[in-house]
XYZ file of N, CA and C in Angstrom:
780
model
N 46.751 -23.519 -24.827
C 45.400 -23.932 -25.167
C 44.411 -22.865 -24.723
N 43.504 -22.487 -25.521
C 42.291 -21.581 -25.382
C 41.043 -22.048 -25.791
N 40.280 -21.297 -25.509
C 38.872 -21.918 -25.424
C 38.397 -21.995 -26.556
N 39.129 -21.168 -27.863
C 38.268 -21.716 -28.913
C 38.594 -23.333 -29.176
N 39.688 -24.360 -28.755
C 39.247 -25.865 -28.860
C 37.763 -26.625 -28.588
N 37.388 -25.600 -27.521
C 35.979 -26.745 -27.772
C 34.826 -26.220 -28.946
N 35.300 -26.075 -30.102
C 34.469 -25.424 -31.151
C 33.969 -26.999 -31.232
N 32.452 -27.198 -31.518
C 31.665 -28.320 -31.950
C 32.023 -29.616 -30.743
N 32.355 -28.888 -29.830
C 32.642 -29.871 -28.440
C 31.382 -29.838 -27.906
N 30.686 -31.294 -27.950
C 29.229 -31.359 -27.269
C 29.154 -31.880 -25.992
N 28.688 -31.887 -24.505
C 28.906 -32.519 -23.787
C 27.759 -33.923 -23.702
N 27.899 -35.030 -23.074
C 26.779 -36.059 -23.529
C 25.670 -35.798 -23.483
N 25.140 -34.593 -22.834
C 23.564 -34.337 -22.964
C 23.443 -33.490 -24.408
N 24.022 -33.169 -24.647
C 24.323 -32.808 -26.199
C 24.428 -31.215 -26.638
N 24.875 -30.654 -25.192
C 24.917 -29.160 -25.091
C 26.340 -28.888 -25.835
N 26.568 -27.703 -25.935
C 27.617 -27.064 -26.812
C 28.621 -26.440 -25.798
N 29.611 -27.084 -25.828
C 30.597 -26.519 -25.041
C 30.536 -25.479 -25.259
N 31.493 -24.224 -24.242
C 31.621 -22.785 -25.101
C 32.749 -22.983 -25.618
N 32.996 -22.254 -26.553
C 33.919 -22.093 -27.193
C 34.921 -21.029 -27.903
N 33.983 -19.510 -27.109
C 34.373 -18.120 -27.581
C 33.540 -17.310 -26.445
N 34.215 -15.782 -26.641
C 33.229 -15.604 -25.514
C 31.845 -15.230 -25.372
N 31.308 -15.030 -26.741
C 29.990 -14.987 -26.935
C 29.451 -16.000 -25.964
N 29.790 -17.785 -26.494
C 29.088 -18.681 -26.506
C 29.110 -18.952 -24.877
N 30.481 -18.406 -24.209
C 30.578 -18.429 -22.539
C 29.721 -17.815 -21.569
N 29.152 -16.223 -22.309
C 28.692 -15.466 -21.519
C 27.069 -15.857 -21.808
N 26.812 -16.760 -22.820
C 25.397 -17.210 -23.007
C 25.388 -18.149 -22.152
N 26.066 -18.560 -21.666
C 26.083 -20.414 -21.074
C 25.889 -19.652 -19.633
N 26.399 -18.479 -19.224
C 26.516 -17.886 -17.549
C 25.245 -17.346 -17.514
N 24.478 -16.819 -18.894
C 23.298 -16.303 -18.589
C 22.297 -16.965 -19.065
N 22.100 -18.152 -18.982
C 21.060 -18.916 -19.217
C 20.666 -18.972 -21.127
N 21.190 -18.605 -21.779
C 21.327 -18.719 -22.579
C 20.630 -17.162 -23.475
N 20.817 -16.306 -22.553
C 19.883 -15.004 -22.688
C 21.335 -14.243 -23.083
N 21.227 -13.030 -24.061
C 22.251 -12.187 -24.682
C 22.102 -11.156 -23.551
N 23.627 -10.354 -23.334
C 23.219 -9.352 -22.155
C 23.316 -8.151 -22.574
N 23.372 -7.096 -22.303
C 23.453 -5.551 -22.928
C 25.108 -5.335 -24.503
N 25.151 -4.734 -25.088
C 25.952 -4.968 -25.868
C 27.687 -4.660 -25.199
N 27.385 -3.815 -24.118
C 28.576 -3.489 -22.877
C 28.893 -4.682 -22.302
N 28.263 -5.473 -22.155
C 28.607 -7.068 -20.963
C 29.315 -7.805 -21.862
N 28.606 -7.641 -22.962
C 28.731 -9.196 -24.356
C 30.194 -8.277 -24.629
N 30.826 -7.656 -24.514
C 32.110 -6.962 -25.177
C 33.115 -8.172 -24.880
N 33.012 -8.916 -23.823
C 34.107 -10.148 -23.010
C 33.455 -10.197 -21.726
N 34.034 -11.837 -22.178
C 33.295 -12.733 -20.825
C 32.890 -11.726 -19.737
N 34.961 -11.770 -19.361
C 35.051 -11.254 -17.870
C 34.102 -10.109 -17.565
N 33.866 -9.507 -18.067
C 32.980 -8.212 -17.837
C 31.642 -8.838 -17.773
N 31.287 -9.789 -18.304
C 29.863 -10.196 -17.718
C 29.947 -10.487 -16.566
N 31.155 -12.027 -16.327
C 30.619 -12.441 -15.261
C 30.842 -11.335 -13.969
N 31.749 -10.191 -14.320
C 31.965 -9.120 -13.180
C 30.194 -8.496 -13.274
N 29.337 -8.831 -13.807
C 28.222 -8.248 -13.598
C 27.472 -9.018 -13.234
N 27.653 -10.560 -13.392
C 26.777 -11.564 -12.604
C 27.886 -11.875 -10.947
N 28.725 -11.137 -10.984
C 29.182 -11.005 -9.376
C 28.390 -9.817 -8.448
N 28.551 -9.039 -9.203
C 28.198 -7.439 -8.552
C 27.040 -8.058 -8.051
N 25.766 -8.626 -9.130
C 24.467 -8.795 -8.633
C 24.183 -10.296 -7.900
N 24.742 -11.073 -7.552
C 24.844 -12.331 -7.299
C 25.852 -13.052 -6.056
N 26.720 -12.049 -6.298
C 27.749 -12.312 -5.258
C 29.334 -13.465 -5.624
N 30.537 -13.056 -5.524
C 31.490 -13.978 -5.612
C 31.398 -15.311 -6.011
N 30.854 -15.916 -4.833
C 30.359 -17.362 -4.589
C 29.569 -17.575 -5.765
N 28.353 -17.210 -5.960
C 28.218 -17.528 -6.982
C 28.321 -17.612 -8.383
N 29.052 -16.772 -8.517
C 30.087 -16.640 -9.852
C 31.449 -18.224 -10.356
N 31.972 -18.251 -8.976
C 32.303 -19.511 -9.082
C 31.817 -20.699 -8.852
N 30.342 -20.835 -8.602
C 30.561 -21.755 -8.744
C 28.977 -22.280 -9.921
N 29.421 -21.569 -10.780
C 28.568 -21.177 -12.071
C 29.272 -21.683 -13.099
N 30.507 -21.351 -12.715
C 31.745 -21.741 -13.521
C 32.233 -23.026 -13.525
N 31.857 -23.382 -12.171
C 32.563 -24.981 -11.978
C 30.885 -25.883 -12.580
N 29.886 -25.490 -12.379
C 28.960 -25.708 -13.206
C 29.160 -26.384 -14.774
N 29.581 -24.916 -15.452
C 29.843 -25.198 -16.829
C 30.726 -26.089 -16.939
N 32.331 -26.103 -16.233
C 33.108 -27.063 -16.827
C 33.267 -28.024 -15.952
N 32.401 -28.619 -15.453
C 32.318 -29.781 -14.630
C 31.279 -31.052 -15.401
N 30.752 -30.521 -16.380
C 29.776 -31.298 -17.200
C 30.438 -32.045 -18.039
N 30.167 -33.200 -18.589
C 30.165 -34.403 -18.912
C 30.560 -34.183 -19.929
N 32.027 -34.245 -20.763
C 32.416 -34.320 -22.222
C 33.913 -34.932 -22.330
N 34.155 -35.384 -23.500
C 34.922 -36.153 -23.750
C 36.247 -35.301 -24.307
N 37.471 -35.367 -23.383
C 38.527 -34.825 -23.821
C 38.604 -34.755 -25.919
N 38.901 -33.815 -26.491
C 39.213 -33.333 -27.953
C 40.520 -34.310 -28.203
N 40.127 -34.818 -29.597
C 41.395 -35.341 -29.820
C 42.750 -34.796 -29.966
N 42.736 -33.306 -29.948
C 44.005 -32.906 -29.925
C 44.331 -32.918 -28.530
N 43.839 -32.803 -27.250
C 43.967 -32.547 -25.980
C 44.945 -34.301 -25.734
N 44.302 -35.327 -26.552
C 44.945 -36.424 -26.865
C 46.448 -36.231 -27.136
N 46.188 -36.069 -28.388
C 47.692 -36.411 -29.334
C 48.409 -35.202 -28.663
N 48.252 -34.259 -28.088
C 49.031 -33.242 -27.147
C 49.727 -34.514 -25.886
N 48.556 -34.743 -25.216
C 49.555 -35.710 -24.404
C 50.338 -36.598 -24.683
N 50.043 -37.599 -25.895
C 50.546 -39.096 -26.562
C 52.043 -37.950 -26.896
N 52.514 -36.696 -27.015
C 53.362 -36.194 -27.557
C 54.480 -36.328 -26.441
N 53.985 -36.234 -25.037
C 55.060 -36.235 -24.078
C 55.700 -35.170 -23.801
N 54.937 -33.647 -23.810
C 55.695 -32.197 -23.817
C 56.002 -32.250 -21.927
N 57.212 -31.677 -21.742
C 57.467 -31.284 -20.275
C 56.431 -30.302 -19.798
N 55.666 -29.170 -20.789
C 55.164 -28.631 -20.156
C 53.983 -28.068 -20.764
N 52.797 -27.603 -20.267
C 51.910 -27.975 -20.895
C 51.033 -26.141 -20.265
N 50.544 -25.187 -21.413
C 49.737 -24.133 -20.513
C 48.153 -24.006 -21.083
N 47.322 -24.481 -20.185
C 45.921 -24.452 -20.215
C 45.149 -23.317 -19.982
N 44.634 -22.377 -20.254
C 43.994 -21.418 -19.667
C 42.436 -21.927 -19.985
N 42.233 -22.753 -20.391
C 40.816 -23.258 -20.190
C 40.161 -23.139 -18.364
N 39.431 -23.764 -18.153
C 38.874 -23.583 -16.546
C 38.340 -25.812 -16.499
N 38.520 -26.593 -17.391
C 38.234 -27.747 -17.202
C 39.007 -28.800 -16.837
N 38.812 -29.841 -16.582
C 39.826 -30.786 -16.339
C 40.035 -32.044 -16.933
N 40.547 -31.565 -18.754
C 40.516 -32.478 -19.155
C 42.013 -33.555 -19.207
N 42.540 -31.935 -19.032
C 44.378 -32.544 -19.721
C 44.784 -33.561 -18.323
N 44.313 -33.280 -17.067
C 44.160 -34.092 -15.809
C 43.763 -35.037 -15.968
N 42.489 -35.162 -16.218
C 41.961 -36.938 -16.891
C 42.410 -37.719 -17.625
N 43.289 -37.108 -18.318
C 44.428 -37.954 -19.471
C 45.489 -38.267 -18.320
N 45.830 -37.545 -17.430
C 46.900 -37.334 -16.955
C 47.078 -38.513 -15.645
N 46.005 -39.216 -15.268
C 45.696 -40.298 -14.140
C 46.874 -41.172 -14.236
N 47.671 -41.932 -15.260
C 48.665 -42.449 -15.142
C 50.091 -42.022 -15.237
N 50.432 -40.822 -14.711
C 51.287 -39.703 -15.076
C 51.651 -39.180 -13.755
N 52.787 -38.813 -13.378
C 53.376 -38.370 -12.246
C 53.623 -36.912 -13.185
N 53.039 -35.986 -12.135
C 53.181 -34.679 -12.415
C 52.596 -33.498 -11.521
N 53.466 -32.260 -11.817
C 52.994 -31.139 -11.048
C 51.916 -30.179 -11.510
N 50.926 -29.929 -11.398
C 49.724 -29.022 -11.480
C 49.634 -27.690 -10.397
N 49.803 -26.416 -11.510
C 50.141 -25.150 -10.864
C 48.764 -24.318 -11.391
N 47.669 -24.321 -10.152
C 46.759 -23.414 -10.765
C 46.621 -21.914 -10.775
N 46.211 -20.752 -10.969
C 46.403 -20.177 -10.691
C 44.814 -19.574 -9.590
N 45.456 -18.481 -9.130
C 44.644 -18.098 -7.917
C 44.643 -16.517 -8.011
N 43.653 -15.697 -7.617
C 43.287 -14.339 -7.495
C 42.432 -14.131 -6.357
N 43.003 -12.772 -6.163
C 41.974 -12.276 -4.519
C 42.268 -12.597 -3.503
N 43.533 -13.127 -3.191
C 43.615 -14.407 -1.812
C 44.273 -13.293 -1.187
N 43.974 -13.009 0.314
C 44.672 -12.456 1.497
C 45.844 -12.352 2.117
N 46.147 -13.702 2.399
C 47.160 -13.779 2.955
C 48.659 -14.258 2.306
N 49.050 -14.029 0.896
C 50.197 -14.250 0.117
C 50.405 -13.429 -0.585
N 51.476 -12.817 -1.157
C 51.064 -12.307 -2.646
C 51.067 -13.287 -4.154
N 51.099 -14.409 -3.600
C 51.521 -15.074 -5.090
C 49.991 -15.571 -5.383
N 50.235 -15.780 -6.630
C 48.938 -15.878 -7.531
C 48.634 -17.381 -7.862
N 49.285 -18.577 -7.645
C 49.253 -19.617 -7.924
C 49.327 -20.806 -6.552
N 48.709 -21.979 -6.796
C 48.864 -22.603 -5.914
C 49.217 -24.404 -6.429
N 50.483 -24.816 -5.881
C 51.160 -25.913 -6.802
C 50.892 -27.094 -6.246
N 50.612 -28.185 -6.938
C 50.516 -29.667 -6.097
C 51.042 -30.462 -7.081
N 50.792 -32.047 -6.145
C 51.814 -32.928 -7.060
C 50.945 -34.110 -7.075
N 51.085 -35.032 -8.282
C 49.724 -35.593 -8.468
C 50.321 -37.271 -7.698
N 49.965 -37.879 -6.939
C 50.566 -39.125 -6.520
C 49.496 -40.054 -7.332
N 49.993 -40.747 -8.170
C 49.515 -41.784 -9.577
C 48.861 -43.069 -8.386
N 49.517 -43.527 -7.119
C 48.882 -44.538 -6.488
C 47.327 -44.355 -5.963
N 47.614 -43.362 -5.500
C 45.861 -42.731 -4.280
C 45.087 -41.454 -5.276
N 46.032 -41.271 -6.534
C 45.236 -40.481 -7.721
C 44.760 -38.785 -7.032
N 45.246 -38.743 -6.145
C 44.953 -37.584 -5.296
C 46.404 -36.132 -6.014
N 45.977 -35.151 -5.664
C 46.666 -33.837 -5.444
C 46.942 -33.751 -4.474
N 48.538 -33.587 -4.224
C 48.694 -33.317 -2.953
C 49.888 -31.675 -2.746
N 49.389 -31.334 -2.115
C 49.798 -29.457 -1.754
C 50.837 -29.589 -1.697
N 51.985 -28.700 -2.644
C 53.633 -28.339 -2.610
C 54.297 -27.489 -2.582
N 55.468 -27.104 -2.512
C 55.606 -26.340 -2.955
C 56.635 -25.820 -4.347
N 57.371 -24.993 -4.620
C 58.003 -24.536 -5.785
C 58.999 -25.749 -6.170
N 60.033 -26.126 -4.935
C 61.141 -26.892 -4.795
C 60.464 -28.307 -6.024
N 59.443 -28.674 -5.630
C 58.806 -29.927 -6.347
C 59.355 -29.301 -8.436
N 58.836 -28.380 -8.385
C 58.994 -28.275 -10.240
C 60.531 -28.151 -10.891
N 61.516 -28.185 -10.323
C 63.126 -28.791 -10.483
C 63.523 -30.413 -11.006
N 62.071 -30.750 -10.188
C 62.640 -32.169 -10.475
C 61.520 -32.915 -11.678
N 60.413 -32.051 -11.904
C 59.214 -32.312 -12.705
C 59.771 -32.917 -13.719
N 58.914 -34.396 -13.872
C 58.973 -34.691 -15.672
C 57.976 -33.963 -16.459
N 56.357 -33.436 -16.062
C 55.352 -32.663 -16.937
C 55.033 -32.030 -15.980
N 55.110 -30.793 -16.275
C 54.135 -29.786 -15.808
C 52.672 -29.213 -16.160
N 51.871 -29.480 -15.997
C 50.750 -28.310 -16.228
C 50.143 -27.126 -15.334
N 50.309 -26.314 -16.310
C 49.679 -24.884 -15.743
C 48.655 -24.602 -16.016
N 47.315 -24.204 -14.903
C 46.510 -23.858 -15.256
C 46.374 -22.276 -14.591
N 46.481 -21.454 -15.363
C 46.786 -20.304 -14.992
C 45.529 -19.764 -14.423
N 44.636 -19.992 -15.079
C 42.896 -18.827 -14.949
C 42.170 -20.345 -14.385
N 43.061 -21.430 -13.526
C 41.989 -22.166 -12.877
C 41.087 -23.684 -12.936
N 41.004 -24.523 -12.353
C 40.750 -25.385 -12.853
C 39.417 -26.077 -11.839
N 38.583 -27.384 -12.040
C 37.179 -27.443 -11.154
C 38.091 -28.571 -10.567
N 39.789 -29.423 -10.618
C 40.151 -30.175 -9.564
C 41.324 -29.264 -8.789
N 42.238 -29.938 -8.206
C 42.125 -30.633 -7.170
C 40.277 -29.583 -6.178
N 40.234 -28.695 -6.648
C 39.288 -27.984 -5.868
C 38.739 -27.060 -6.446
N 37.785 -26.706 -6.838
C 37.170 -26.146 -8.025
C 37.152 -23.968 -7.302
N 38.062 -23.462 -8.358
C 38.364 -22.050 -8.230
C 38.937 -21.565 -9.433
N 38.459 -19.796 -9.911
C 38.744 -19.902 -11.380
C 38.962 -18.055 -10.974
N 39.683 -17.767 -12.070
C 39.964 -16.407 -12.426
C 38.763 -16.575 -13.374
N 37.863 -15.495 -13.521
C 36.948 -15.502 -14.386
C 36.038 -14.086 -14.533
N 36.392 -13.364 -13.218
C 35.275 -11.665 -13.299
C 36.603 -10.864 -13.691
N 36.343 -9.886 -14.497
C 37.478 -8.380 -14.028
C 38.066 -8.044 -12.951
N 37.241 -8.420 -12.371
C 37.598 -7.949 -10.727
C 38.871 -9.182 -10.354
N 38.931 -10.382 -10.599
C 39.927 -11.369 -11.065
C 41.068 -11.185 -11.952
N 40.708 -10.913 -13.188
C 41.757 -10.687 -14.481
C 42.688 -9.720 -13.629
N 41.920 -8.436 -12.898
C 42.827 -7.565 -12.657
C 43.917 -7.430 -11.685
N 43.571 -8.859 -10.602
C 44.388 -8.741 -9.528
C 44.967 -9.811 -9.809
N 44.591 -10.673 -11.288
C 45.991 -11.435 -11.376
C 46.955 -11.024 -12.166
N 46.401 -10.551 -13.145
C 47.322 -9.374 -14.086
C 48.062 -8.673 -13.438
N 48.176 -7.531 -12.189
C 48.836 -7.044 -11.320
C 50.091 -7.992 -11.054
N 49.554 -9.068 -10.363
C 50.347 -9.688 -9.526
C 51.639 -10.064 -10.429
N 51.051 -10.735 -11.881
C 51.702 -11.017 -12.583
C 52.947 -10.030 -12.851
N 52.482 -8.798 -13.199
C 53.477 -8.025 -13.568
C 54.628 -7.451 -12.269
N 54.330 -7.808 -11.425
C 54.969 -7.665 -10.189
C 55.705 -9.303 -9.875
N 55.238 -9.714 -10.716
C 55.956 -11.570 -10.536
C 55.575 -12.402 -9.666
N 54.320 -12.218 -9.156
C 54.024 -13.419 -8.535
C 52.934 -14.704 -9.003
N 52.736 -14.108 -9.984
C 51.794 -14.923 -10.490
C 52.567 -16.000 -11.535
N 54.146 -16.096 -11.409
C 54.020 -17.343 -12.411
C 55.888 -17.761 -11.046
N 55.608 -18.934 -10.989
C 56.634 -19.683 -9.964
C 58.152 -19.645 -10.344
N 59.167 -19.254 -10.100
C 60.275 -19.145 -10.307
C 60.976 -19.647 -11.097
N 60.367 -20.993 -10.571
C 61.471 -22.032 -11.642
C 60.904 -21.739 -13.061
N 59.538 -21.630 -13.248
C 59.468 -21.662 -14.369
C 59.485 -19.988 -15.347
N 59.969 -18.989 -15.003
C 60.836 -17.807 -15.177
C 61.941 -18.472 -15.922
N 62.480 -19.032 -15.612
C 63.955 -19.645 -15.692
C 63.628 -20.239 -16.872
N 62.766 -21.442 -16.932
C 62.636 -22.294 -17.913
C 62.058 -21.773 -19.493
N 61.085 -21.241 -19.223
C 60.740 -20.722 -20.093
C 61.251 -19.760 -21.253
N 62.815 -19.244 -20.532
C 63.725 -18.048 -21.741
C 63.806 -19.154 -22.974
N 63.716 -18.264 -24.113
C 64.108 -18.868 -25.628
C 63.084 -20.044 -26.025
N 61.858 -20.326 -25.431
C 60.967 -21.124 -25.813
C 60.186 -20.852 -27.089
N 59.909 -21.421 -27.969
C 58.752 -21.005 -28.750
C 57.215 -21.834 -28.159
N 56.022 -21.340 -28.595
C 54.897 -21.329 -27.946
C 54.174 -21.763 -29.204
N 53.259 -22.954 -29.116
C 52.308 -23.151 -29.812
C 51.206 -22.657 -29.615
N 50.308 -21.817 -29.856
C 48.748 -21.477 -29.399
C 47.580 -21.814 -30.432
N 47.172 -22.854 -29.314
C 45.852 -23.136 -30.137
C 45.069 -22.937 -29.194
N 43.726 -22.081 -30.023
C 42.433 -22.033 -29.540
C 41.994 -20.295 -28.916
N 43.375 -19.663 -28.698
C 43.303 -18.409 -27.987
C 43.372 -17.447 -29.172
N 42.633 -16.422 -28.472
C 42.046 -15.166 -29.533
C 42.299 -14.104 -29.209
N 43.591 -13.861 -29.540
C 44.478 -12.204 -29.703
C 43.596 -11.342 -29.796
N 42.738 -11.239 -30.429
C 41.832 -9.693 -30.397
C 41.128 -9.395 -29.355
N 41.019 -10.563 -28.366
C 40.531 -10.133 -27.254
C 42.109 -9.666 -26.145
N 41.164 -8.228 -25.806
C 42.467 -7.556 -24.486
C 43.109 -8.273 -23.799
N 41.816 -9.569 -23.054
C 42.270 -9.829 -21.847
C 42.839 -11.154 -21.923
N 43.210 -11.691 -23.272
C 43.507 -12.684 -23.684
C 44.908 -12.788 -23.968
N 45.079 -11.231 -24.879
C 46.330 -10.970 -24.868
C 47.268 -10.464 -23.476
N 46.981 -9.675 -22.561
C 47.517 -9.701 -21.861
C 48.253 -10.913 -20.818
N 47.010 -11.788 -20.823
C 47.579 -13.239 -19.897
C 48.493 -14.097 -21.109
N 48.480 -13.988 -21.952
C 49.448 -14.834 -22.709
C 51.040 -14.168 -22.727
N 50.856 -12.398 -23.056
C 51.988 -11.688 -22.565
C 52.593 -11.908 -21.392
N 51.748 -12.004 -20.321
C 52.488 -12.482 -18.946
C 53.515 -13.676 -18.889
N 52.710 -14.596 -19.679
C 52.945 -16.008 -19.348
C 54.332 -16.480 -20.244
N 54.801 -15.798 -21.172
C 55.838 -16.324 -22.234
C 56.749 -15.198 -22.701
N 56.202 -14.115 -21.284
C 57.984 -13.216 -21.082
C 58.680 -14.331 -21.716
N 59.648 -13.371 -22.609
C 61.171 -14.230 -22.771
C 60.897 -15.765 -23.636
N 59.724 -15.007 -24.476
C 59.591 -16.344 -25.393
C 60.267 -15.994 -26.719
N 60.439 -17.570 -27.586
C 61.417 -17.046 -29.318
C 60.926 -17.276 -29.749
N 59.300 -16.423 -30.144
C 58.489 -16.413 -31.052
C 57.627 -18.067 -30.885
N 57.005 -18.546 -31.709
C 56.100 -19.570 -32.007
C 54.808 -19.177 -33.160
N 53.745 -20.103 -32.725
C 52.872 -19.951 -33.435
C 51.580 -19.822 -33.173
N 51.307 -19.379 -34.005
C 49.556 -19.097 -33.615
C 48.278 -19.545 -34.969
N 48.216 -21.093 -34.443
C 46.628 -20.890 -35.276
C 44.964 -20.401 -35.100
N 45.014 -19.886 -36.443
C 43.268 -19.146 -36.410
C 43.575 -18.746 -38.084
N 42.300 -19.306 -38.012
C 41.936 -18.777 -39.813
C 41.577 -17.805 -39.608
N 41.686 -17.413 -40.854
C 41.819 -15.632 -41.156
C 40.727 -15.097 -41.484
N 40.158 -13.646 -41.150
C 41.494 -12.208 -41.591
C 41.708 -12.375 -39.619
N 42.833 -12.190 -39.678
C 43.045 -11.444 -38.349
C 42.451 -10.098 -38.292
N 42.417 -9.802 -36.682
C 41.859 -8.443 -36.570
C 43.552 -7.180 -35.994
N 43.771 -6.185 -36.529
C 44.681 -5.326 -36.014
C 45.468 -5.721 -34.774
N 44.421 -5.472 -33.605
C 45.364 -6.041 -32.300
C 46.089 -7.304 -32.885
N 45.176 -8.313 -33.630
C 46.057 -9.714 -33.373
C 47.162 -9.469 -34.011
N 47.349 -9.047 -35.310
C 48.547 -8.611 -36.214
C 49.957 -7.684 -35.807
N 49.266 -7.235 -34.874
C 50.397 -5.993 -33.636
C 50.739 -6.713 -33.283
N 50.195 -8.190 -32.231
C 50.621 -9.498 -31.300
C 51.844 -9.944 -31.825
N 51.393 -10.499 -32.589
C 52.024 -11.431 -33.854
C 53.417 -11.005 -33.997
N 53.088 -9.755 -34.609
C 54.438 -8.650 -34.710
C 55.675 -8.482 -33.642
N 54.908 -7.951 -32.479
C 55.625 -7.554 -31.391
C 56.296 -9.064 -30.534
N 55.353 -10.530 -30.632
C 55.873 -11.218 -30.102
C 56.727 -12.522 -30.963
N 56.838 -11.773 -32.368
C 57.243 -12.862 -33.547
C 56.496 -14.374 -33.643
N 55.501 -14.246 -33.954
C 54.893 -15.534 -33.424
C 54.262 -15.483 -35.370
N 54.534 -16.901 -36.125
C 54.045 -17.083 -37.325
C 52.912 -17.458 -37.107
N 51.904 -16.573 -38.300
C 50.631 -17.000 -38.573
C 50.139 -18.361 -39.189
N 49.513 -19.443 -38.283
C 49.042 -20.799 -39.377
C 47.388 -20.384 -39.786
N 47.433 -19.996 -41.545
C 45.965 -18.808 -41.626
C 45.298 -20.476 -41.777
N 44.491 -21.164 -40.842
C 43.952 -22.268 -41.326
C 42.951 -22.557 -39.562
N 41.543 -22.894 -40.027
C 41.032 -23.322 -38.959
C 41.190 -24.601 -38.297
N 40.877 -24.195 -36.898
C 41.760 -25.383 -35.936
C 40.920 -26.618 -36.419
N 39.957 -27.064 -36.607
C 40.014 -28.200 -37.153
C 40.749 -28.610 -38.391
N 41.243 -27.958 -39.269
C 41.866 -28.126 -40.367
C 43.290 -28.692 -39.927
N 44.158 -28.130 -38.514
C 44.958 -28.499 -38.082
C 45.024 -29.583 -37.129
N 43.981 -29.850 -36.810
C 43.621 -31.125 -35.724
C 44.114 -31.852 -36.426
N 43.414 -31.936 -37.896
C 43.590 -33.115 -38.736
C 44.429 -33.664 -39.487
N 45.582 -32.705 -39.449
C 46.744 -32.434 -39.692
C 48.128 -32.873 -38.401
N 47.481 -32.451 -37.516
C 48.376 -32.547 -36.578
C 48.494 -34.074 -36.377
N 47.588 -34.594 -36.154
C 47.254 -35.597 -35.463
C 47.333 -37.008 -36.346
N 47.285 -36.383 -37.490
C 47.518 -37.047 -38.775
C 49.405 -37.404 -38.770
N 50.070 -36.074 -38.559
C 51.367 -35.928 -38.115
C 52.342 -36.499 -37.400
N 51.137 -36.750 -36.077
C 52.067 -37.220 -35.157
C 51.586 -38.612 -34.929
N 50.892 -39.199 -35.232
C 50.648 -40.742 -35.448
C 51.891 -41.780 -35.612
């Protein structure tokens, strides 16, 4: 899942989710456009509303935006009503969690910048009685019935997000050095195919975290109406993944139509 799902996602005061990274880096800057260098991708803005602002407030700008009031997408629905073991979010909200309240499951967020580990993620386990997260470790995802990953971060159990360059880059590192995705699921993941909805190959830093994440995948799919742009068509190529040329609402309605 990627952020273009919340396309025409309003929250109840009737603001516009983001939904690309134009619409993200307007939402961090008050709704003001920034030099044509910042607007290139998010991350590079908000690495410029860190530089001048400081860490802290970068995150919690972020937990800002996706902490506001909106109603899980019906595909975020019929995704769960589906019953997948495993589930990868790179959104920063907590919706697939709010579905998830009657559900025994493990939630693996991910983490950047931290001192004292090298691993990039931090795992808990959701106890359905007291509705709480509670801190685990790896041993817990062996025995998982659903997993979700939130790789770039989420505003529960404790609100922290991959979101500046200065982020992308020290989780990207880590990643490629292997600590950024938990063992067991190395293992699990060989010969998978991958559905992607909402994520946008032509962006660098988009493609790289999806490369990380589905090493050792057997191809899948990717919807976005068309034309693709070059990078995405190289993606596509290099990771065998079939094109669905049709916009994601066209497939919502389809899908969901589908799995009824």
């Amino acid at each position: 899942m990627g952020i273009g799902i919340f396309k025409n996602v309003k929250t109840k005061e009737g603001e516009q989710m983001p939904y690309d990274s134009d619409s993200l880096i307007l939402m961090m800057n008050n709704g003001r456009a920034m030099s044509p260098r910042l607007m290139y991708e998010f991350s590079r803005a908000a690495m410029h509303l860190e530089q001048r602002r400081g860490y802290e407030y970068i995150q919690q700008l972020t937990n800002w935006i996706y902490s506001k009031p909106f109603e899980p997408t019906e595909i975020h629905k019929e995704i769960v009503n589906l019953n997948p073991k495993y589930i990868i979010d790179t959104n920063r909200d907590s919706k697939f969690q709010e579905l998830l309240l009657d559900v025994e499951h493990i939630l693996i967020v991910g983490k950047a910048r931290i001192l004292d580990n090298d691993y990039r993620y931090e795992i808990y386990k959701f106890d359905i009685q007291t509705k709480q997260y509670i801190k685990t470790d790896d041993e817990e995802l062996k025995n998982a019935q659903k997993i979700l990953f939130k790789p770039m971060g989420s505003t529960l159990p404790k609100p922290s997000f991959i979101i500046s360059d200065a982020d992308y880059v020290d989780w990207i590192t880590e990643a490629m050095g292997g600590f950024a995705v938990p063992a067991f699921l190395k293992k699990y993941r060989k010969g998978k195919k991958y559905l992607f909805l909402g994520a946008d190959f032509s962006k660098d830093t988009e493609r790289m975290v999806a490369n990380e994440l589905t090493l050792d995948l057997d191809g899948g799919y990717y919807v976005k109406e068309p034309p693709l742009s070059k990078k995405e068509e190289n993606f596509l190529k290099r990771h065998n993944l079939t094109h669905i040329p049709i916009s994601l609402e066209e497939f919502n309605k389809y899908f969901i139509k589908t799995s009824l």
